[in-house]
Short mmCIF file of C-alpha atoms and ligand atoms in Angstrom, two decimals:
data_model
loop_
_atom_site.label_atom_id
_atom_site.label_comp_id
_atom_site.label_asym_id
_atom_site.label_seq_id
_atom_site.Cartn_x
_atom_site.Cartn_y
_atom_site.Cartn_z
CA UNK A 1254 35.25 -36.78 -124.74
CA UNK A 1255 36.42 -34.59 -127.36
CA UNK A 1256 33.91 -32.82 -129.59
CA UNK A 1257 34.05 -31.12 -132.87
CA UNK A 1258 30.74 -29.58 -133.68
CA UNK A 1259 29.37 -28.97 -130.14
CA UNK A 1260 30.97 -27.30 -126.57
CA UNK A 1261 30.24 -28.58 -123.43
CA UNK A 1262 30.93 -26.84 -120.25
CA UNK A 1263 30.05 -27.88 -116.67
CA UNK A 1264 29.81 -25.05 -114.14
CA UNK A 1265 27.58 -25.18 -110.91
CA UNK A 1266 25.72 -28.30 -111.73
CA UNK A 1267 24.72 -27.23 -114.78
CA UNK A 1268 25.74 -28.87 -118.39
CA UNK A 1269 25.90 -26.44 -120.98
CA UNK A 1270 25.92 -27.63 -123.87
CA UNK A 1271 26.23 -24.92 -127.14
CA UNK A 1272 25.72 -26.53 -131.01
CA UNK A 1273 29.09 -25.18 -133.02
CA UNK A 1274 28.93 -25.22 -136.55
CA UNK A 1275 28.81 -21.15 -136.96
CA UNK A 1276 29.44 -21.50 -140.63
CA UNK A 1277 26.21 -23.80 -141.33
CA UNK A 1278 23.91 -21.48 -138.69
CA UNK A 1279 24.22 -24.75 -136.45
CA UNK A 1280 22.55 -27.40 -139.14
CA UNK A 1281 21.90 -30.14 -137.51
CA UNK A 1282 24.59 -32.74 -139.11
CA UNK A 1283 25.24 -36.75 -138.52
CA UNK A 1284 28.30 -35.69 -136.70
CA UNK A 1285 26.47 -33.21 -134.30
CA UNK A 1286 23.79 -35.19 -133.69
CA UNK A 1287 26.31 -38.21 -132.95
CA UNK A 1288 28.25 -35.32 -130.36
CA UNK A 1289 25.09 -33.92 -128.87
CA UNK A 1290 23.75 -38.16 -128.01
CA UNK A 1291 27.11 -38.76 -126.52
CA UNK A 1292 27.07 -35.27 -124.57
CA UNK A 1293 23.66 -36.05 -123.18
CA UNK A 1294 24.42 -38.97 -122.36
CA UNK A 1295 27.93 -38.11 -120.00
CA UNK A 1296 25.42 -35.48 -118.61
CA UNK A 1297 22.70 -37.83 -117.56
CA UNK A 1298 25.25 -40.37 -115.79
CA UNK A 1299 27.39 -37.49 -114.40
CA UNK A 1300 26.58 -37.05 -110.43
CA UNK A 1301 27.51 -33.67 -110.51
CA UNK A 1302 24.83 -32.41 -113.24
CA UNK A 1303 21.95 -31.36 -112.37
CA UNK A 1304 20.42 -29.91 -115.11
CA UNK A 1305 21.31 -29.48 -119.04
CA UNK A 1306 21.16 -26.47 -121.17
CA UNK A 1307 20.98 -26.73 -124.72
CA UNK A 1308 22.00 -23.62 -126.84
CA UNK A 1309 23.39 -22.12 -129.78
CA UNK A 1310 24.58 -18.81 -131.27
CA UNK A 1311 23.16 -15.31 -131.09
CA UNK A 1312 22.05 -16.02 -134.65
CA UNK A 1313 21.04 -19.54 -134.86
CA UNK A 1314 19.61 -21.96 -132.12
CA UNK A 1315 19.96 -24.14 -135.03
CA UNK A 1316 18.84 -23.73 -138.71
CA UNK A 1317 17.51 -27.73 -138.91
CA UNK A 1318 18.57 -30.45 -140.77
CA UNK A 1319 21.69 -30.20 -142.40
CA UNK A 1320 19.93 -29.58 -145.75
CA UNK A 1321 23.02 -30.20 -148.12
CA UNK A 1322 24.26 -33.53 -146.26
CA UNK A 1323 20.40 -34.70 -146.69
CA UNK A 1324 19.91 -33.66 -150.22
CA UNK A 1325 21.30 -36.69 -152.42
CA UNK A 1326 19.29 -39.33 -149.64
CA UNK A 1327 17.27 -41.54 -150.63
CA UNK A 1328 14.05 -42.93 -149.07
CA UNK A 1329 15.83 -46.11 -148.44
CA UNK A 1330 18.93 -44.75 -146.77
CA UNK A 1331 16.55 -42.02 -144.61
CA UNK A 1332 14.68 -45.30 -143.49
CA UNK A 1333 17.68 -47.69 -142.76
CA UNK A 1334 19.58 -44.65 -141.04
CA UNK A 1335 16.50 -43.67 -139.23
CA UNK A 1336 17.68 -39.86 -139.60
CA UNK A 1337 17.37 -38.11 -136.39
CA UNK A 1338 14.96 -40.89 -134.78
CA UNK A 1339 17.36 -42.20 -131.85
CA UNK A 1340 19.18 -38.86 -131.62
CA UNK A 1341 15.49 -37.56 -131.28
CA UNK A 1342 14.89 -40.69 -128.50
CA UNK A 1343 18.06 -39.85 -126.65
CA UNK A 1344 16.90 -36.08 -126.34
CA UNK A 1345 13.67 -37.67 -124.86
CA UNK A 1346 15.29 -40.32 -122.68
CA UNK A 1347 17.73 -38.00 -121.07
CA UNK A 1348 16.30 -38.11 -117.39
CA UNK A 1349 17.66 -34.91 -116.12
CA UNK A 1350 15.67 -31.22 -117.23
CA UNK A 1351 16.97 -30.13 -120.08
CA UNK A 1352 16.16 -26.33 -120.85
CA UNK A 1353 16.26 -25.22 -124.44
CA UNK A 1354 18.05 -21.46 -124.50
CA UNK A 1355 17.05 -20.05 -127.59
CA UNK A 1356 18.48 -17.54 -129.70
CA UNK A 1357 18.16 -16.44 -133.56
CA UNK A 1358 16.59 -19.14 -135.94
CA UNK A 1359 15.15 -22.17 -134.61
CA UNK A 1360 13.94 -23.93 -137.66
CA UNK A 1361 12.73 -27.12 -138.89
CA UNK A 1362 15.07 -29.53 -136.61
CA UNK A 1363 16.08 -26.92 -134.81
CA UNK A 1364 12.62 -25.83 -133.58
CA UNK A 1365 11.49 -29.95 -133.43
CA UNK A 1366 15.05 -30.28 -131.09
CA UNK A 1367 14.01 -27.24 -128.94
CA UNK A 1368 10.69 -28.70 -128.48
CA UNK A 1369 11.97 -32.01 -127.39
CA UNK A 1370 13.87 -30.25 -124.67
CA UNK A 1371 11.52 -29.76 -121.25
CA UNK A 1372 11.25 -25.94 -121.67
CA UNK A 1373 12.30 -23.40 -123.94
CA UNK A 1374 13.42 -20.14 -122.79
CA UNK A 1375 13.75 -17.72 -125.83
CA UNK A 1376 16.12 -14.36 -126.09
CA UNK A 1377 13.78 -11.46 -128.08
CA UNK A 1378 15.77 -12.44 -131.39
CA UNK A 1379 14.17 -16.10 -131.59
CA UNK A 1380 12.85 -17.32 -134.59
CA UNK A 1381 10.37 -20.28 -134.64
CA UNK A 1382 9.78 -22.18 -137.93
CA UNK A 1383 8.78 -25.63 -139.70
CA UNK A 1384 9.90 -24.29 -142.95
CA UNK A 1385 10.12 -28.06 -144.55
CA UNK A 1386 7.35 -27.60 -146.96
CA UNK A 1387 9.99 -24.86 -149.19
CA UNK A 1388 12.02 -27.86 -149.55
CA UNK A 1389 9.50 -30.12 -150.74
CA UNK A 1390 9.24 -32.40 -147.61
CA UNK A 1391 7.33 -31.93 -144.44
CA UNK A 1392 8.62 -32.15 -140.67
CA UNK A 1393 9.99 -34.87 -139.30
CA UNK A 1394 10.49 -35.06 -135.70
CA UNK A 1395 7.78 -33.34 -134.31
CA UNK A 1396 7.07 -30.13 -136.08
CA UNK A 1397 3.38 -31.75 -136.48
CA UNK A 1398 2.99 -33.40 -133.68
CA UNK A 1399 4.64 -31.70 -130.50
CA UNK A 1400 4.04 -28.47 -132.56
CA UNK A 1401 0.41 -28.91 -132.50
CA UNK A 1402 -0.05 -30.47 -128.62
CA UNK A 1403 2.05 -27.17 -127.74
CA UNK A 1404 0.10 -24.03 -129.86
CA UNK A 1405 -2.92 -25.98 -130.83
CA UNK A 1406 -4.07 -26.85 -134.92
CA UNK A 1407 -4.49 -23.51 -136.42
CA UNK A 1408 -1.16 -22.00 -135.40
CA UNK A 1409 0.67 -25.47 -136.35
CA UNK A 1410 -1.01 -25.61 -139.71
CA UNK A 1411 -0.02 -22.51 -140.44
CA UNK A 1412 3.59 -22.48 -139.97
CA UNK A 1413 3.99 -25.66 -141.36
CA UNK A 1414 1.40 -25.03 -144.69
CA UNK A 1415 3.19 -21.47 -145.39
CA UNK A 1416 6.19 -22.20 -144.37
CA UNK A 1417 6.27 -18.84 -142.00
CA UNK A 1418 8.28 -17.76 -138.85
CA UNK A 1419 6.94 -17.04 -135.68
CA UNK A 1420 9.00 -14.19 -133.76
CA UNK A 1421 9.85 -14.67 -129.68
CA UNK A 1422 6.71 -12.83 -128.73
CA UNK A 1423 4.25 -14.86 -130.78
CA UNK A 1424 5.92 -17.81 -129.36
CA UNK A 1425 5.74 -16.83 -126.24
CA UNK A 1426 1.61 -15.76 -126.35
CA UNK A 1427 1.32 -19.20 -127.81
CA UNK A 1428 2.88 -21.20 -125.34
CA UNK A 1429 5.78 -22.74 -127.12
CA UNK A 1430 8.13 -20.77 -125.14
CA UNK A 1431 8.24 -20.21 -121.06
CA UNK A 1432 9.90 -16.99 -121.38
CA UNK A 1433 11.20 -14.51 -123.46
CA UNK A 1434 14.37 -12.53 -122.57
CA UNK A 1435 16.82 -9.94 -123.98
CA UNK A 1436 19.24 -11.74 -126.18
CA UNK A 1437 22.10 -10.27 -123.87
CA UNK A 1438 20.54 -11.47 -120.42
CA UNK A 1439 20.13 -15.55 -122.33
CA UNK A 1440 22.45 -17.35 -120.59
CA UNK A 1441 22.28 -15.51 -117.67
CA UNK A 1442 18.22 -16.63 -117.03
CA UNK A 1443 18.66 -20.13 -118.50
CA UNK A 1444 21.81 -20.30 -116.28
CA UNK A 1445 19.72 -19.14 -113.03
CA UNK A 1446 17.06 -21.01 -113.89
CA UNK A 1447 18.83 -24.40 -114.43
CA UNK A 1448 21.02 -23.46 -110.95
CA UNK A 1449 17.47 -23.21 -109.30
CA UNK A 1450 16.12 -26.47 -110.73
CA UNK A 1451 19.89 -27.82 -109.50
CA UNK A 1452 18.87 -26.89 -105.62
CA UNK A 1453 15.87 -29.28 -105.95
CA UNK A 1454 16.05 -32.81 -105.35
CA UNK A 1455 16.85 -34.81 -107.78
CA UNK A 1456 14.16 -37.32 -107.59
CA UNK A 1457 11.49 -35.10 -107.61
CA UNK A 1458 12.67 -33.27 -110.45
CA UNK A 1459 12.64 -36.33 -112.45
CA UNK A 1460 9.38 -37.38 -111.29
CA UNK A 1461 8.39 -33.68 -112.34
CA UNK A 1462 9.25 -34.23 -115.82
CA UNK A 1463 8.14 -37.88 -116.24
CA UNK A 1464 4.88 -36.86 -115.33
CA UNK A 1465 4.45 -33.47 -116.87
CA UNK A 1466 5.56 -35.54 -120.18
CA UNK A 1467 3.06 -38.62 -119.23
CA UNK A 1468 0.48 -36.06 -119.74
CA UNK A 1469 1.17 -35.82 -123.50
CA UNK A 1470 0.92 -39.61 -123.81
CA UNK A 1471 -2.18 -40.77 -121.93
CA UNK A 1472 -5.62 -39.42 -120.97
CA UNK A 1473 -6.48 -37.34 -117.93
CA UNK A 1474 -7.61 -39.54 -115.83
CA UNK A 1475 -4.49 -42.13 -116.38
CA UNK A 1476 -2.00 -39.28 -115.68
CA UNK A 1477 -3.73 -38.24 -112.99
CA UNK A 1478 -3.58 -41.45 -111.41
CA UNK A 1479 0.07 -41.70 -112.67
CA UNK A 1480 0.68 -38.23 -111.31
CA UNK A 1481 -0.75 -39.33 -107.52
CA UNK A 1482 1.20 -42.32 -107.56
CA UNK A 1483 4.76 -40.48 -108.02
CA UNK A 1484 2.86 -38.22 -105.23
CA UNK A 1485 2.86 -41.02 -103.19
CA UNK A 1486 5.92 -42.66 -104.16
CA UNK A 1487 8.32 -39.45 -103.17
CA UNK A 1488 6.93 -39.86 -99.45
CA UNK A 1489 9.56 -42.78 -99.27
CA UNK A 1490 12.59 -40.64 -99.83
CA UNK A 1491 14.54 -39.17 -97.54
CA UNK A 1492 14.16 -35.22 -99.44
CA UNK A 1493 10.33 -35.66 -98.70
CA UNK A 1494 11.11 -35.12 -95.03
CA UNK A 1495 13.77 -33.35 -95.23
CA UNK A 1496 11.51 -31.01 -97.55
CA UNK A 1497 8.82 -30.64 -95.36
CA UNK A 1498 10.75 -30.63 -91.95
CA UNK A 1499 13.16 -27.63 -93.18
CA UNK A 1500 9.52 -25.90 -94.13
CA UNK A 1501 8.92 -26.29 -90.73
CA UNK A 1502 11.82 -25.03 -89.25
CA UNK A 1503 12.19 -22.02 -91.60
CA UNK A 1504 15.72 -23.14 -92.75
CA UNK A 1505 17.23 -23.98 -96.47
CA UNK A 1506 16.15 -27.62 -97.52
CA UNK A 1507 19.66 -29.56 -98.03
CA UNK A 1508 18.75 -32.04 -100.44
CA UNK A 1509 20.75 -35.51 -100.84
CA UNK A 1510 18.74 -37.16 -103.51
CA UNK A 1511 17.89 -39.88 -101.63
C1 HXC B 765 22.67 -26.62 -144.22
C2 HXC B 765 22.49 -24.37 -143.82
C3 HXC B 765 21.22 -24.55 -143.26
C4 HXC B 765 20.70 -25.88 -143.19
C5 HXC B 765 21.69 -22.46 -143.20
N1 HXC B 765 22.75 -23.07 -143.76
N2 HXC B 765 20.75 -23.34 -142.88
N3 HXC B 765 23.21 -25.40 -144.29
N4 HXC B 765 21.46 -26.86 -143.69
N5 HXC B 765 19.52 -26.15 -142.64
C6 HXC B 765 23.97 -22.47 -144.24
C7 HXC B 765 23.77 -21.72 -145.55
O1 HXC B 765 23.80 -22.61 -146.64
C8 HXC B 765 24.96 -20.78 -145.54
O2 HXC B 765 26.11 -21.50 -145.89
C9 HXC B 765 25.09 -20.42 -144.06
O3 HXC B 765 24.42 -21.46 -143.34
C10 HXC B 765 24.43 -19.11 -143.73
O4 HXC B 765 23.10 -19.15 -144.18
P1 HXC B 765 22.44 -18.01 -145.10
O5 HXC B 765 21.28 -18.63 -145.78
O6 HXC B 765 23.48 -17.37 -145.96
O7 HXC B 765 21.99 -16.97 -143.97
P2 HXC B 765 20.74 -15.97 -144.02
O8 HXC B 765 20.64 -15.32 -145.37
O9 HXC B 765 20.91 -15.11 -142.82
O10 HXC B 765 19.44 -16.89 -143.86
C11 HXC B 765 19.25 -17.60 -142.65
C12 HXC B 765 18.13 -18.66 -142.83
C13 HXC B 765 18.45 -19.54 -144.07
C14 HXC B 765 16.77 -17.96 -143.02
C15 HXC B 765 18.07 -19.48 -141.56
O11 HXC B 765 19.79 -20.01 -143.95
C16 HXC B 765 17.54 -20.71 -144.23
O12 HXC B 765 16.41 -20.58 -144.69
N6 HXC B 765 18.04 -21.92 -143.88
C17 HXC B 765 17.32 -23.16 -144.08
C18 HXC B 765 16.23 -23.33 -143.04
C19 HXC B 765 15.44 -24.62 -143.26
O13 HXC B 765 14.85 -24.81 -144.35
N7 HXC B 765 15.45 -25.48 -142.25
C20 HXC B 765 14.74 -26.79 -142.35
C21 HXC B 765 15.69 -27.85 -142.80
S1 HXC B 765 14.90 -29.40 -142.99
P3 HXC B 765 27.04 -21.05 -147.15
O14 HXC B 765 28.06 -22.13 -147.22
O15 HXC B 765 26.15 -20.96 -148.33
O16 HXC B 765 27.59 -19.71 -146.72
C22 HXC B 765 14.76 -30.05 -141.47
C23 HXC B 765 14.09 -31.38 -141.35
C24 HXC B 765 14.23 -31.99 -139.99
O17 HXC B 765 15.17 -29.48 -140.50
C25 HXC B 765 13.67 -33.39 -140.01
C26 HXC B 765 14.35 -34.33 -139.05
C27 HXC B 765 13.89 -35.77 -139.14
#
């Protein structure tokens, strides 16, 4: 499919997709968000991806919301149009790891999109920020609720109260981020890191991330139980034993996602 605001490349198993609107510091319009559903989407049913990298620029991961297309909404067409809730769902739904590679500003929806993403690896120049409240509204897909489950009340309050940035470092020491990077080496770790996650079996990398999520929507003792049960569940497949028998015979694992 042809795409106007976002470019997707496959290489190695690994999606790449990188937000394009340079001239808007990758707002996050109807039209991208429409592009980046329907990339996800050929990703997830695509046998030869593996894994999905979301990016943007060197300055801008994405600077949220498209600010001027939102500015003349009204409650009732936010509401009806459901702005950015099943673009938001189809980030979520997308079974395969997606890996957020962040550069520049990440802001508002742009921060909210990384954080939907299964991890975030940041390049020094990152920029975290829920700076809704300067525009006289608040976040609105997740920089209060995924925010706070990630770097705890205090932290979350304060960058969505003042409004303030939080630089790759602070991001990292407070857990939003996995790693932080030189900007020039980005693509090169979230590339290596996506091609290692593509050597795994499939299953259990999906059964990874559905229960590392589960443990954001349920209590500890429910996702332990739903944790074990996955456990269990991956000794049917044929990658369990061919897992633990190339352990055994010091040789590569050759995975068939079966
Ligand atoms: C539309 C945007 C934009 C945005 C930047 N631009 N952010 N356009 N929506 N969110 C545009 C600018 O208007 C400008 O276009 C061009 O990108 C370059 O931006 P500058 O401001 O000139 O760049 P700079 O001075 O370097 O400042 C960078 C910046 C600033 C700090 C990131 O652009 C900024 O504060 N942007 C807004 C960030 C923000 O408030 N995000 C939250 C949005 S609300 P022109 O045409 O003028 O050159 C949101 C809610 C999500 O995300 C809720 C979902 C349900």
């Amino acid at each position: 499919m042809a795409y106007e605001t976002i470019i997707v490349e496959v290489e190695d198993h690994v999606a790449t997709i990188k937000l394009n609107r340079p001239d808007a510091l990758n707002a996050l319009n109807t039209q991208l968000l429409g592009e980046l559903t329907a990339a996800l989407a050929e990703a997830d049913e695509n046998d030869k991806v593996r894994c999905i990298i979301i990016t943007g620029s060197a300055k801008a991961f994405a600077a949220g919301a498209d600010i001027k297309e939102m500015s003349e909404k009204s409650y009732v067409d936010m509401f009806m149009s459901d702005f950015f809730g099943k673009e938001g769902n189809a980030v979520i739904k997308t079974r395969k790891p997606i890996i957020a590679a962040v550069a520049g500003y990440a802001l508002g929806g742009g921060c909210e999109l990384a954080m939907m993403c299964d991890f975030i690896i940041a390049a020094d120049t990152a920029k975290f920020g829920q700076p809704e409240i300067n525009l006289g509204v608040i976040a609105g897909i997740g920089g209060s609720q995924r925010l706070t489950r990630f770097i705890g009340k205090s932290k979350a309050m304060d960058m969505n109260l003042t409004g303030r940035f939080m630089d790759a470092e602070e991001a990292e020491r407070s857990g939003l981020v996995s790693r932080v990077v030189p900007a020039k080496s980005l693509m090169e770790e979230a590339k290596g890191a996506a091609e290692k996650i593509a050597e795994k079996s499939m299953i259990s990398a999906m059964a990874v991330k559905e229960a590392v999520n589960r443990s954001y929507e349920t209590t500890l003792s429910e996702g332990l139980l739903y944790e074990r049960r996955l456990f269990h569940a991956l000794f049917a497949t044929e990658d369990q034993k061919e897992g633990m028998a190339a352990f055994m015979e010091k040789r590569t694992p050759q995975f068939r996602d079966r």
